[in-house]
Amino acid sequence: MESEKCTGATTTLIQLQSAEGQKAGGVLDVPLHSTPKQLTELLNHLLENEEPLPYAFFLRPSRTEINTSLEDALSTSSQTRETVAQIEYTPQSLFRVRPLTRCTASLPGHKEAVLVATFSPDATLIATGSGDTTVRLWSSHGQMPEATLEGHRDWVLALAFSPDAAKLASASKDGSVRVWDMTTKTGKALSSHRKWVTDLCWQPFHLDERCTLLVSSSKDSTLRIWNTANSTCAKLLAGHTAAVTTVVWSGEGVIYSASQDRTIKVWDPTTGLPTRSINAHGHWVNSMTLSTDYILKCGAFPALDEELGYAPKKMTMQEARQRYDDAKRKSTGGKERMVSGSDDFTLMLWEDIWRKEGNTKPITRMTGHQQLVNCVAFSPNGMYIASASFDKSVRLWDGTTGRFCYTFRGHVGAVYRLVWSADGRLLMSASKDSTCKVWDMRTRKLKMDLPGHSDEVYTVDWSTDGRRAVSAGKDKMVKIWHH
Amino acid sequence: MAQGEYIELHRKRYGVRMDTHERQRKRNAREARRRAAQARNLTGIKAKLFNKQRFKEKAAMKKAINQHFENDKQSSRPRDDSVQDGALPAYLLDREQQARSKVLSNTLKQKRKEKGGKWDVPLPKVRAIAEDEMFKVIKTGKRQKKQWKRMVTKVTYVGEAFTRKAPKYERFIRPMGLRFKKAHVTHPELKTTFCLGIIGVKKNPSSAMFTQLGVITRGTIIEVNVSELGLVTNSGKVVWGKYAQVTNNPENDGCINAVLCV
């Protein structure tokens, strides 16, 4: 990175710093045509990393990503070249998830549309819930059926693996919730909601090692916290005035719930009382995710650990807590962000709303969609937010500022579901038009089109180790995708 | 006070006879016999009116009985096995399903596979139409003795870009009044009808020449524009054109009715 050869007009002054504001080296004079690759090399040298790590670079105030060269980014952000350009670097995942290219297994078995599919946190099992009232388990490696769990009386609408992968919770349209033991494959029924259950969420692993508590949200406008150890309802969270659409148990020990009454409520799970109610959206709130979503999804299994590599070994609670704090600090500087998508065609980005004295105003209101937003997803490193809408597009937003980045067009039907790859470089979307599509974040292009379903795709999930993805839908098939 | 209400007033004032209810019951019991005798004996216009009235009453009665029967069936159905078809994920449950009927369901494709025949059309046999029924001879020339010109007497589809030839060379005239651009196409499985634009005439079973001329008669296979129905192929592309068979006689009805071939 010596700049003796360059003349004054082709270089610029930069200052590299991390997301927390830690400066790396002094002010440097670098050529304008430096690519992100060259900047990475320079940064690795400055930070004295033994092994070169990948980084992504952003211009500081505007958060313009440096994609091609420094010059392009400076011109798009319309910054003057006289001042020192502040460049923020964020570490990228060392691991690269290989893009999905083919369908390795089409698993028939369900007699009705498959409504929900999910990987277990250790990525060994796939669970699917269907309109034929059964939950089926498939082995992820062997791609064979493992078990059929019968017991529900109506469509299975929601599934959630406990963070230690020992239990599976399922909920159905008649309002009942069941918890299945994954070793014996037997289930216990919990008493039920009065209307159908929309979402399930377990308590994060770093808050409780034994994974006993589970929260369910329902159409009957209540949430219930279940104690799965003795199959009782521990708390009834009432306060919403319309159906609750999503529930998230945050790593900070509170519960967020989004509802069709246009509010997002924050609950204290110990008392069962709402601590805050935020009324900002103009219509139903459909979806909600946290910047720490991926870490919570991994549960006790650090599938893609930066240091250890692929490690299916179970963590302890302390390790999990450590990992959670680390991830939070790295991605968002220690603050928990939350994004919500609504029927009013907008998204809102929130920061630390679990704090009682925190801000009740969103960081930004993200507009641009022309139809309702059905699903939002934070990338695992918290860098991006993706949103899926019924206007057939997937939009990409900056994870820190909420600034609009890009629109992925290509689907010819409403986009139902989104899932990020573990490294945050790829995004998979499932649509009404019977296809799944994989989008590349670096090139901002369609990486791979995955046709094969013969009807609407209702659900999609990417395993936490990034090796395979599962999609399923109205054609009753469960498809496993592989690189 | 209306004239007829003196009876009620009297009843209010003085009550009714002791045996009123008994008399009423007997009268009602005799009513059927009285009606039967009336039905047997009436003649002429009186009989006609009576029978018409009786027919109406019976129809209403039947309807009511069927309705009760349906209600009983529904209420007596056990609740446990009432798992509905058409399962939907939680995020679609509260949504209006107005676009639902527009989507080609997967089951249709499967059914088509099972049946095997590729051209399993709704009307397998149609009446052949002879040329002299199809065409009217037009006499031309100064002495009206040339007879090479024909006018099509049936409904036709003429493409957008068509321009008529000079009269000297135009052998077939397709009258403007019988040209059609739209067809009412029924989706056989969804039982819904859409007014769709015609793209072309695929086959007129009577003759290849009619196909070329774009003549639409009963049994003709036409291609219609289904892009607005939102049908999607397996690979996720929008289906644009689909074939449909004409089920009516458009030249008689003034509209084209067709059934989509799925």
XYZ file of C-alpha atoms in Angstrom:
745
model
C 0.000 0.000 0.000
C 2.836 2.382 -0.677
C 1.568 5.446 -2.455
C 4.792 6.967 -3.708
C 3.894 6.271 -7.301
C 0.521 7.972 -7.111
C 0.146 11.651 -7.751
C -1.780 13.901 -5.376
C -4.996 13.856 -7.397
C -5.371 10.088 -7.272
C -5.020 9.566 -3.554
C -7.109 10.408 -0.557
C -6.758 10.454 3.204
C -8.575 7.790 5.150
C -8.963 6.781 8.770
C -9.967 3.190 9.462
C -12.018 2.425 12.556
C -14.133 -0.363 13.927
C -17.886 -0.257 14.615
C -17.209 0.668 18.247
C -15.040 3.588 17.106
C -11.652 2.024 17.796
C -9.107 3.496 15.405
C -6.787 1.231 13.469
C -3.543 3.016 12.602
C -3.292 6.699 11.863
C -4.549 8.728 8.953
C -3.391 7.046 5.754
C -2.931 8.302 2.253
C -4.279 5.642 -0.116
C -4.925 5.544 -3.854
C -8.487 6.278 -4.885
C -8.799 3.122 -6.920
C -8.210 0.884 -3.872
C -10.554 -2.060 -3.841
C -12.088 -3.599 -0.718
C -9.653 -6.477 -1.159
C -6.680 -4.136 -0.951
C -8.170 -2.340 2.046
C -8.619 -5.711 3.754
C -4.967 -6.495 3.161
C -3.981 -3.145 4.600
C -6.211 -3.549 7.628
C -4.973 -7.054 8.384
C -1.469 -5.639 8.338
C -2.423 -2.747 10.636
C -4.237 -4.959 13.139
C -1.383 -7.486 13.025
C -3.691 -10.424 12.483
C -1.764 -13.684 12.193
C -4.233 -14.935 9.647
C -5.898 -12.568 7.206
C -9.547 -11.961 8.066
C -12.196 -10.736 5.629
C -13.709 -7.306 6.258
C -16.415 -5.115 4.796
C -15.906 -1.351 4.579
C -18.325 1.536 4.923
C -17.909 5.295 4.660
C -18.712 6.653 8.117
C -21.501 9.180 8.163
C -23.453 7.958 5.156
C -22.709 4.241 5.613
C -22.094 3.737 1.902
C -20.564 0.347 1.387
C -17.315 0.235 -0.571
C -18.133 -2.384 -3.172
C -15.903 -1.734 -6.162
C -13.425 0.959 -5.266
C -12.926 3.831 -2.845
C -13.458 6.329 -5.622
C -16.894 5.000 -6.545
C -18.049 4.975 -2.947
C -16.830 8.535 -2.396
C -18.586 9.776 -5.492
C -21.888 8.076 -4.642
C -21.851 9.438 -1.111
C -20.890 12.902 -2.500
C -18.203 13.449 0.095
C -15.437 15.944 -0.548
C -11.976 14.562 -0.938
C -10.352 17.309 1.101
C -11.416 15.888 4.458
C -10.203 12.630 5.940
C -12.621 9.890 4.903
C -13.784 7.952 7.945
C -14.007 4.306 7.021
C -15.688 1.802 9.264
C -14.745 -1.833 8.992
C -16.850 -4.800 10.097
C -15.417 -8.286 10.267
C -17.017 -10.744 7.910
C -17.589 -14.370 8.647
C -14.510 -16.496 8.006
C -16.726 -19.223 6.778
C -18.250 -19.180 3.412
C -21.551 -20.884 2.916
C -21.583 -22.413 -0.494
C -24.618 -21.364 -2.491
C -27.379 -23.897 -2.929
C -27.488 -25.255 -6.417
C -29.497 -28.438 -6.492
C -32.264 -30.349 -4.852
C -30.830 -33.473 -3.265
C -34.034 -34.899 -1.906
C -37.743 -34.541 -2.468
C -39.415 -36.141 0.474
C -43.050 -37.139 0.040
C -45.079 -38.208 3.041
C -47.331 -35.386 4.083
C -50.879 -35.752 2.870
C -51.627 -32.047 2.957
C -49.795 -28.794 2.383
C -46.669 -28.379 4.495
C -47.040 -25.170 6.486
C -43.862 -24.944 8.465
C -40.393 -26.473 8.339
C -37.448 -25.908 10.603
C -33.978 -27.240 11.294
C -32.971 -28.257 14.787
C -30.259 -26.029 16.312
C -27.656 -28.787 15.909
C -28.736 -29.132 12.262
C -29.259 -32.877 12.489
C -33.032 -32.947 12.255
C -35.647 -31.282 10.128
C -39.161 -30.943 11.494
C -42.123 -30.203 9.249
C -45.684 -29.454 10.237
C -48.527 -29.949 7.858
C -52.201 -29.506 7.165
C -52.655 -33.267 7.666
C -52.238 -32.614 11.447
C -48.928 -34.457 11.743
C -45.424 -33.311 12.512
C -42.758 -35.249 10.670
C -39.105 -35.504 11.499
C -36.479 -36.065 8.836
C -32.809 -36.684 9.316
C -30.842 -33.878 7.790
C -27.770 -35.898 6.759
C -29.445 -39.093 5.630
C -32.410 -37.211 4.161
C -34.724 -39.963 5.333
C -37.900 -39.872 7.395
C -37.195 -40.294 11.099
C -40.562 -40.213 12.774
C -44.157 -39.121 12.427
C -45.547 -37.335 15.441
C -49.312 -37.654 15.587
C -51.482 -36.027 18.166
C -52.714 -32.707 16.901
C -56.305 -32.413 15.819
C -55.870 -29.624 13.284
C -53.303 -28.022 10.970
C -49.895 -27.670 12.544
C -49.097 -23.972 12.251
C -45.940 -23.430 14.266
C -42.871 -25.404 15.260
C -39.920 -24.546 17.465
C -36.965 -26.604 18.597
C -35.723 -25.943 22.093
C -32.229 -24.392 22.059
C -30.676 -27.627 23.395
C -32.412 -29.550 20.567
C -33.889 -32.001 23.054
C -37.476 -30.876 22.683
C -39.746 -29.758 19.902
C -42.787 -27.605 20.472
C -45.623 -27.634 17.971
C -48.868 -25.744 17.870
C -51.959 -26.199 15.823
C -54.965 -24.371 14.527
C -57.261 -25.613 17.269
C -55.070 -23.723 19.742
C -53.298 -26.667 21.343
C -49.590 -26.714 22.044
C -47.611 -29.938 22.311
C -44.069 -30.585 23.420
C -42.287 -33.614 21.995
C -39.274 -35.290 23.501
C -36.711 -35.844 20.763
C -35.162 -38.951 22.291
C -38.354 -40.889 22.903
C -40.383 -39.144 20.167
C -43.371 -38.865 22.481
C -45.424 -35.805 23.104
C -47.224 -34.126 25.949
C -50.172 -31.838 25.395
C -50.305 -28.520 27.166
C -53.713 -26.991 27.677
C -54.724 -24.766 24.907
C -55.425 -21.334 23.577
C -58.945 -20.554 22.529
C -57.969 -19.819 18.944
C -55.106 -20.828 16.709
C -51.506 -20.330 17.692
C -49.464 -18.108 15.405
C -45.960 -18.419 16.771
C -43.808 -20.212 19.316
C -40.527 -19.207 20.914
C -38.318 -20.828 23.562
C -36.397 -19.006 26.226
C -32.847 -18.382 24.970
C -30.246 -20.873 26.077
C -28.031 -18.404 27.903
C -30.909 -17.481 30.212
C -31.915 -21.002 31.118
C -29.837 -24.090 30.541
C -32.682 -26.517 31.079
C -34.934 -24.994 28.415
C -38.175 -25.201 30.349
C -39.996 -22.065 29.348
C -41.790 -21.571 26.072
C -43.976 -18.714 24.921
C -46.802 -18.992 22.411
C -48.765 -16.265 20.708
C -52.277 -16.729 19.524
C -55.130 -15.382 17.498
C -57.117 -15.044 20.742
C -54.961 -11.940 21.438
C -53.087 -13.461 24.354
C -49.663 -14.957 24.878
C -48.959 -17.812 27.231
C -45.730 -18.806 28.875
C -45.620 -22.565 29.366
C -43.556 -24.470 31.842
C -42.722 -27.593 29.881
C -41.240 -29.383 32.888
C -44.633 -29.861 34.509
C -46.805 -29.030 31.465
C -48.545 -26.053 32.977
C -49.257 -22.544 31.856
C -46.897 -20.405 33.899
C -48.164 -16.987 32.838
C -50.922 -15.555 30.751
C -49.876 -12.372 29.016
C -53.030 -10.479 28.189
C -53.127 -6.934 26.918
C -53.301 -7.032 23.172
C -56.679 -6.260 21.702
C -56.267 -8.219 18.461
C -54.508 -11.339 17.242
C -50.842 -11.595 18.165
C -48.815 -12.343 15.046
C -45.270 -12.930 16.248
C -43.459 -13.454 19.481
C -39.742 -13.219 20.174
C -37.983 -14.049 23.412
C -35.106 -11.640 23.449
C -31.647 -12.457 24.711
C -32.093 -9.609 27.199
C -34.724 -11.620 29.029
C -37.849 -9.877 27.836
C -40.546 -10.960 25.423
C -41.527 -8.913 22.425
C -44.862 -9.475 20.791
C -46.281 -7.933 17.649
C -49.963 -7.802 17.045
C -52.709 -6.959 14.630
C -53.790 -4.182 17.015
C -50.799 -2.255 15.554
C -48.737 -2.358 18.718
C -45.519 -3.993 19.748
C -45.500 -4.882 23.418
C -42.594 -5.680 25.685
C -43.351 -8.149 28.468
C -41.561 -9.084 31.624
C -41.720 -12.901 31.697
C -41.249 -13.082 35.475
C -44.296 -10.992 36.328
C -46.268 -11.502 33.141
C -46.954 -7.789 32.870
C -46.359 -5.534 29.903
C -43.546 -3.086 30.528
C -44.029 -1.101 27.371
C -46.458 -0.780 24.540
C -45.306 0.865 21.368
C -47.842 2.183 18.961
C -46.053 3.308 15.831
C -47.254 1.239 12.930
C -50.378 2.193 11.034
C -51.643 -1.320 10.445
C -51.071 -4.934 11.512
C -47.525 -5.750 12.519
C -46.691 -8.951 10.681
C -43.153 -9.811 11.460
C -40.370 -8.924 13.811
C -36.756 -10.012 14.240
C -33.787 -9.178 16.394
C -30.252 -8.468 15.291
C -29.250 -11.364 17.543
C -31.696 -13.693 15.853
C -29.079 -16.016 14.410
C -27.276 -16.481 17.731
C -30.549 -17.296 19.449
C -31.472 -19.686 16.661
C -28.175 -21.536 17.090
C -29.130 -22.146 20.723
C -26.620 -24.344 22.463
C -24.796 -25.296 19.310
C -22.274 -22.801 17.982
C -22.545 -24.217 14.492
C -20.353 -21.630 12.857
C -17.973 -20.422 15.470
C -15.399 -17.896 14.358
C -12.632 -19.613 16.316
C -13.646 -23.231 16.540
C -15.089 -23.884 13.130
C -17.936 -26.321 12.872
C -18.566 -27.540 16.373
C -21.639 -29.618 17.119
C -20.529 -29.756 20.757
C -23.053 -28.416 23.227
C -22.096 -25.244 25.032
C -22.587 -24.451 28.666
C -24.730 -21.560 29.760
C -21.688 -19.372 30.495
C -20.225 -20.056 27.079
C -23.530 -19.269 25.485
C -23.779 -16.014 27.416
C -20.243 -15.120 26.351
C -20.986 -15.901 22.754
C -24.206 -13.938 22.808
C -22.512 -10.852 24.269
C -19.635 -11.163 21.819
C -21.915 -11.409 18.843
C -24.008 -8.490 20.026
C -20.970 -6.315 20.603
C -19.439 -7.165 17.241
C -22.523 -6.634 15.163
C -24.249 -3.675 16.752
C -21.839 -2.326 19.344
C -23.651 -3.954 22.274
C -27.124 -2.715 21.461
C -30.025 -4.884 20.582
C -31.800 -3.862 17.424
C -35.184 -5.002 16.360
C -36.970 -4.569 13.067
C -40.685 -4.905 12.505
C -42.572 -5.239 9.234
C -46.159 -4.242 8.857
C -49.257 -4.215 6.711
C -48.807 -0.449 6.287
C -46.013 -1.341 3.778
C -43.246 -0.042 6.025
C -40.595 -1.401 8.327
C -39.368 0.183 11.514
C -35.987 -0.212 13.107
C -35.790 -0.052 16.901
C -32.898 0.022 19.300
C -32.850 -1.312 22.844
C -36.578 -0.932 23.410
C -36.438 -3.414 26.276
C -34.937 -0.706 28.473
C -37.677 1.052 30.359
C -36.101 4.460 29.961
C -35.183 3.760 26.331
C -36.357 5.612 23.316
C -39.906 5.033 22.142
C -39.171 6.398 18.697
C -37.830 4.128 15.992
C -34.384 4.809 14.546
C -35.988 4.980 11.131
C -39.144 4.182 9.335
C -38.211 2.290 6.201
C -40.541 2.955 3.325
C -40.450 1.681 -0.224
C -42.516 -1.461 -0.405
C -45.682 -1.238 -2.431
C -47.471 -4.053 -0.659
C -47.588 -5.422 2.840
C -44.356 -6.692 4.331
C -44.718 -10.325 5.277
C -41.312 -11.243 6.602
C -38.216 -9.450 7.825
C -34.825 -10.943 8.587
C -31.597 -9.655 10.089
C -28.430 -11.045 8.561
C -26.401 -13.102 11.079
C -23.738 -10.397 11.458
C -26.371 -7.674 11.788
C -25.110 -5.838 8.743
C -28.244 -6.046 6.647
C -31.969 -6.335 6.987
C -33.964 -8.092 4.293
C -37.692 -7.765 3.902
C -40.104 -9.834 1.841
C -43.252 -8.309 0.569
C -46.367 -9.240 -1.353
C -45.234 -6.749 -4.038
C -43.007 -9.599 -5.350
C -39.776 -7.930 -4.288
C -37.168 -8.510 -1.627
C -35.601 -5.335 -0.287
C -32.269 -4.968 1.384
C -31.638 -2.334 4.067
C -28.644 -1.322 6.073
C -28.718 -3.030 9.476
C -27.397 -0.028 11.406
C -29.102 2.990 9.936
C -32.006 1.382 8.145
C -30.980 3.077 4.922
C -32.326 1.481 1.768
C -29.692 -0.548 -0.100
C -31.197 -2.545 -2.908
C -34.290 -4.212 -4.351
C -34.088 -7.779 -5.532
C -36.639 -8.355 -8.231
C -37.209 -11.666 -9.923
C -40.112 -13.354 -8.230
C -43.369 -13.281 -10.167
C -45.520 -13.965 -7.109
C -45.743 -12.680 -3.551
C -42.640 -13.447 -1.509
C -43.611 -15.358 1.620
C -40.478 -16.164 3.564
C -36.810 -15.232 3.838
C -33.817 -16.853 5.409
C -30.164 -15.812 5.581
C -27.216 -18.116 5.171
C -25.033 -18.451 8.246
C -22.263 -16.254 6.831
C -24.610 -13.437 5.854
C -23.489 -13.436 2.245
C -26.509 -15.194 0.762
C -30.244 -14.829 1.173
C -32.918 -17.325 0.241
C -36.490 -16.375 -0.482
C -39.592 -18.512 -0.922
C -42.451 -17.331 -3.010
C -45.971 -17.939 -4.142
C -44.642 -18.452 -7.677
C -43.454 -21.966 -6.668
C -39.750 -21.163 -6.665
C -37.053 -20.405 -4.159
C -34.339 -17.976 -5.117
C -30.890 -17.428 -3.679
C -29.554 -13.856 -3.785
C -25.926 -12.830 -3.525
C -25.213 -9.836 -1.281
C -21.852 -8.936 -2.788
C -22.871 -8.748 -6.420
C -26.482 -7.869 -5.541
C -27.687 -10.396 -8.075
C -29.699 -13.560 -8.309
C -27.211 -16.290 -7.433
C -29.391 -19.288 -8.071
C -32.947 -19.952 -9.077
C -34.334 -23.071 -7.415
C -37.412 -24.324 -9.239
C -38.880 -27.705 -8.416
C -41.919 -27.161 -6.282
C -45.114 -27.475 -8.229
C -47.072 -25.046 -6.081
C -46.658 -22.192 -3.612
C -43.693 -22.469 -1.261
C -44.885 -21.679 2.269
C -41.762 -22.133 4.309
C -38.018 -22.182 4.016
C -35.149 -22.665 6.434
C -31.375 -22.724 6.145
C -29.486 -24.856 8.647
C -27.331 -22.955 11.123
C -24.199 -24.668 9.808
C -25.093 -23.482 6.297
C -24.785 -26.871 4.684
C -28.306 -27.355 3.469
C -31.659 -25.688 3.273
C -35.172 -27.020 3.354
C -38.261 -25.715 1.641
C -41.814 -26.963 1.599
C -45.199 -25.805 0.544
C -48.551 -26.498 -0.896
C -47.378 -29.366 -3.120
C -46.906 -31.552 0.012
C -43.242 -32.188 -0.795
C -40.350 -31.361 1.464
C -37.291 -30.460 -0.577
C -33.735 -30.369 0.679
C -31.305 -28.134 -1.169
C -27.574 -28.569 -1.252
C -24.602 -26.726 -2.664
C -111.565 0.910 12.421
C -111.361 -1.543 9.605
C -114.564 -3.487 9.000
C -113.115 -6.982 9.571
C -111.830 -6.202 13.039
C -115.275 -6.305 14.680
C -114.750 -10.000 15.194
C -111.524 -9.460 17.110
C -113.128 -6.677 19.094
C -116.017 -8.936 19.973
C -113.607 -11.651 21.050
C -111.732 -9.218 23.212
C -114.895 -8.078 24.849
C -116.808 -11.293 25.278
C -114.229 -14.049 24.818
C -114.685 -17.096 22.638
C -116.999 -20.090 22.724
C -116.000 -22.852 25.089
C -115.426 -25.338 22.264
C -113.563 -22.974 19.903
C -110.212 -24.725 20.072
C -111.762 -28.130 19.553
C -113.664 -26.838 16.531
C -110.557 -25.246 15.139
C -108.570 -28.457 15.527
C -111.235 -30.438 13.735
C -111.428 -27.920 10.944
C -107.667 -28.100 10.469
C -107.785 -31.867 10.464
C -110.458 -31.804 7.774
C -108.488 -29.268 5.715
C -106.454 -31.864 3.797
C -109.594 -33.722 2.799
C -111.262 -30.509 1.767
C -108.256 -29.594 -0.413
C -108.227 -33.038 -1.982
C -111.894 -32.853 -2.835
C -111.353 -29.405 -4.278
C -108.470 -30.666 -6.407
C -110.598 -33.506 -7.750
C -113.666 -31.487 -8.530
C -112.431 -28.147 -9.784
C -112.397 -27.631 -13.534
C -111.392 -24.906 -15.963
C -109.655 -21.700 -14.902
C -110.416 -22.392 -11.234
C -108.515 -25.695 -11.446
C -105.614 -24.027 -13.190
C -105.274 -21.337 -10.529
C -105.673 -23.869 -7.760
C -103.003 -26.175 -9.152
C -100.580 -23.320 -9.680
C -101.008 -22.225 -6.088
C -100.634 -25.780 -4.829
C -97.447 -26.274 -6.905
C -95.899 -23.194 -5.368
C -96.710 -24.314 -1.862
C -95.247 -27.743 -2.468
C -92.026 -26.317 -3.919
C -91.589 -24.073 -0.876
C -92.245 -26.993 1.430
C -89.681 -29.180 -0.291
C -87.110 -26.443 -0.058
C -87.729 -26.013 3.642
C -87.468 -29.748 4.276
C -84.161 -29.946 2.393
C -82.849 -27.002 4.343
C -83.682 -28.664 7.648
C -82.083 -31.867 6.428
C -78.847 -30.012 5.545
C -78.792 -28.284 8.903
C -79.202 -31.580 10.704
C -76.375 -33.121 8.721
C -74.017 -30.277 9.521
C -74.785 -30.101 13.209
C -74.613 -33.837 13.735
C -71.183 -34.156 12.098
C -68.568 -35.087 14.688
C -66.184 -32.234 15.398
C -63.019 -34.297 15.605
C -62.509 -35.261 11.988
C -63.448 -31.873 10.635
C -59.928 -31.012 9.533
C -60.432 -28.621 6.696
C -58.781 -28.948 3.334
C -56.599 -26.235 1.911
C -54.224 -25.786 4.817
C -52.662 -22.332 5.077
C -49.695 -21.085 7.063
C -50.358 -18.813 10.032
C -49.336 -15.673 8.155
C -52.004 -16.243 5.492
C -54.833 -17.293 7.791
C -56.251 -13.831 8.369
C -55.797 -12.644 4.843
C -58.616 -12.259 2.374
C -58.350 -15.015 -0.143
C -59.850 -13.075 -3.012
C -57.055 -13.992 -5.360
C -57.456 -17.619 -4.421
C -59.705 -18.691 -7.246
C -57.355 -17.240 -9.755
C -54.540 -19.589 -8.952
C -54.158 -22.819 -10.783
C -53.914 -25.448 -8.136
C -51.451 -28.235 -8.266
C -54.154 -30.861 -8.102
C -55.305 -29.975 -11.571
C -51.961 -30.819 -13.046
C -51.900 -34.099 -11.209
C -55.333 -35.002 -12.474
C -54.268 -34.247 -15.985
C -51.283 -36.533 -15.590
C -53.480 -39.340 -14.348
C -55.889 -39.071 -17.222
C -53.107 -39.490 -19.709
C -54.719 -38.041 -22.782
C -53.111 -34.807 -23.780
C -56.043 -33.479 -25.714
C -58.840 -34.319 -23.424
C -61.161 -31.606 -24.606
C -64.523 -30.798 -23.041
C -66.379 -31.345 -26.343
C -64.898 -34.410 -27.990
C -67.255 -34.503 -30.962
C -68.464 -31.540 -32.919
C -70.615 -31.258 -35.972
C -68.627 -30.737 -39.130
C -69.530 -27.557 -40.944
C -69.645 -27.702 -44.718
C -68.151 -24.965 -46.821
C -71.460 -23.852 -48.282
C -72.794 -23.234 -44.791
C -69.694 -21.388 -43.809
C -69.397 -19.179 -46.855
C -71.832 -17.044 -48.762
C -71.024 -16.661 -52.435
C -70.660 -13.043 -53.491
C -71.330 -12.265 -57.110
C -69.064 -9.707 -58.685
C -68.326 -8.276 -62.083
C -70.295 -5.949 -64.296
C -72.837 -8.664 -65.145
C -72.676 -10.167 -61.638
C -71.534 -13.459 -63.110
C -68.192 -13.921 -61.385
C -68.583 -16.087 -58.321
C -65.129 -16.409 -56.798
C -65.634 -14.202 -53.790
C -66.773 -15.622 -50.412
C -68.083 -14.035 -47.272
C -67.568 -15.886 -43.963
C -70.904 -16.226 -42.189
C -69.458 -17.289 -38.821
C -67.628 -15.503 -36.024
C -63.961 -14.906 -36.704
C -60.892 -13.785 -34.857
C -58.748 -11.399 -36.870
C -55.339 -10.446 -35.566
C -54.405 -6.896 -34.584
C -52.102 -6.303 -37.503
C -54.473 -7.488 -40.205
C -55.167 -5.196 -43.119
C -57.746 -6.103 -45.758
C -56.517 -6.763 -49.248
C -57.627 -4.714 -52.187
C -61.186 -5.754 -53.279
C -59.838 -7.112 -56.526
C -57.770 -9.707 -54.694
C -59.801 -10.335 -51.574
C -61.249 -13.831 -51.850
C -62.575 -14.136 -48.301
C -64.402 -11.330 -46.571
C -64.550 -11.519 -42.784
C -67.296 -9.095 -41.782
C -66.427 -6.539 -39.130
C -69.620 -7.265 -37.199
C -68.626 -10.872 -36.644
C -65.084 -10.233 -35.461
C -64.387 -10.993 -31.796
C -61.506 -10.142 -29.486
C -62.723 -11.431 -26.129
C -64.082 -14.720 -24.864
C -65.771 -15.753 -21.623
C -63.544 -18.545 -20.405
C -64.597 -20.854 -17.587
C -62.039 -22.565 -15.401
C -63.592 -26.042 -15.064
C -62.082 -26.824 -11.669
C -62.485 -23.456 -9.980
C -65.943 -22.933 -11.512
C -65.202 -19.327 -12.224
C -65.463 -17.433 -15.467
C -63.176 -14.732 -16.739
C -63.417 -12.451 -19.738
C -60.102 -12.955 -21.474
C -58.538 -11.693 -24.674
C -58.151 -14.108 -27.576
C -54.614 -14.623 -28.829
C -55.374 -16.860 -31.789
C -57.333 -19.746 -33.216
C -55.447 -22.958 -32.601
C -57.692 -25.385 -34.424
C -61.080 -25.414 -36.029
C -61.996 -29.101 -36.193
C -64.017 -28.717 -39.393
C -61.208 -27.768 -41.681
C -57.650 -26.512 -41.729
C -58.762 -23.646 -43.947
C -61.184 -22.417 -41.280
C -58.321 -22.482 -38.794
C -56.308 -20.312 -41.122
C -59.173 -17.894 -41.563
C -59.645 -17.709 -37.804
C -63.215 -18.952 -37.861
C -64.621 -19.668 -34.406
C -67.451 -22.191 -34.215
C -68.564 -24.630 -31.566
C -65.691 -26.929 -30.623
C -62.930 -24.676 -31.913
C -59.767 -24.567 -29.819
C -58.713 -20.981 -29.198
C -55.709 -19.612 -27.372
C -56.560 -17.084 -24.658
C -54.467 -14.629 -22.700
C -54.368 -15.816 -19.073
C -51.556 -13.563 -17.888
C -53.812 -11.684 -15.476
C -54.906 -14.889 -13.744
C -51.443 -15.226 -12.254
C -50.884 -18.833 -13.257
C -47.313 -19.972 -12.773
C -45.326 -22.772 -14.363
C -43.147 -25.182 -12.401
C -40.087 -23.078 -13.013
C -41.758 -19.973 -11.664
C -42.577 -18.198 -14.902
C -45.922 -16.583 -15.571
C -48.145 -18.554 -17.931
C -49.250 -16.341 -20.755
C -51.385 -18.231 -23.219
C -53.597 -21.241 -22.618
C -55.962 -23.203 -24.834
C -59.705 -23.206 -24.427
C -62.517 -24.899 -26.314
C -65.563 -23.000 -27.487
C -68.767 -24.477 -26.078
C -71.495 -22.379 -27.658
C -72.470 -21.294 -31.145
C -70.999 -17.792 -31.199
C -72.728 -16.831 -34.466
C -76.107 -17.391 -32.792
C -75.333 -16.025 -29.336
C -73.209 -12.980 -30.041
C -70.607 -13.998 -27.488
C -67.960 -16.651 -27.158
C -68.141 -19.048 -24.237
C -65.230 -21.410 -23.742
C -63.809 -23.905 -21.262
C -60.143 -23.804 -20.352
C -58.261 -26.984 -21.246
C -56.189 -27.938 -18.197
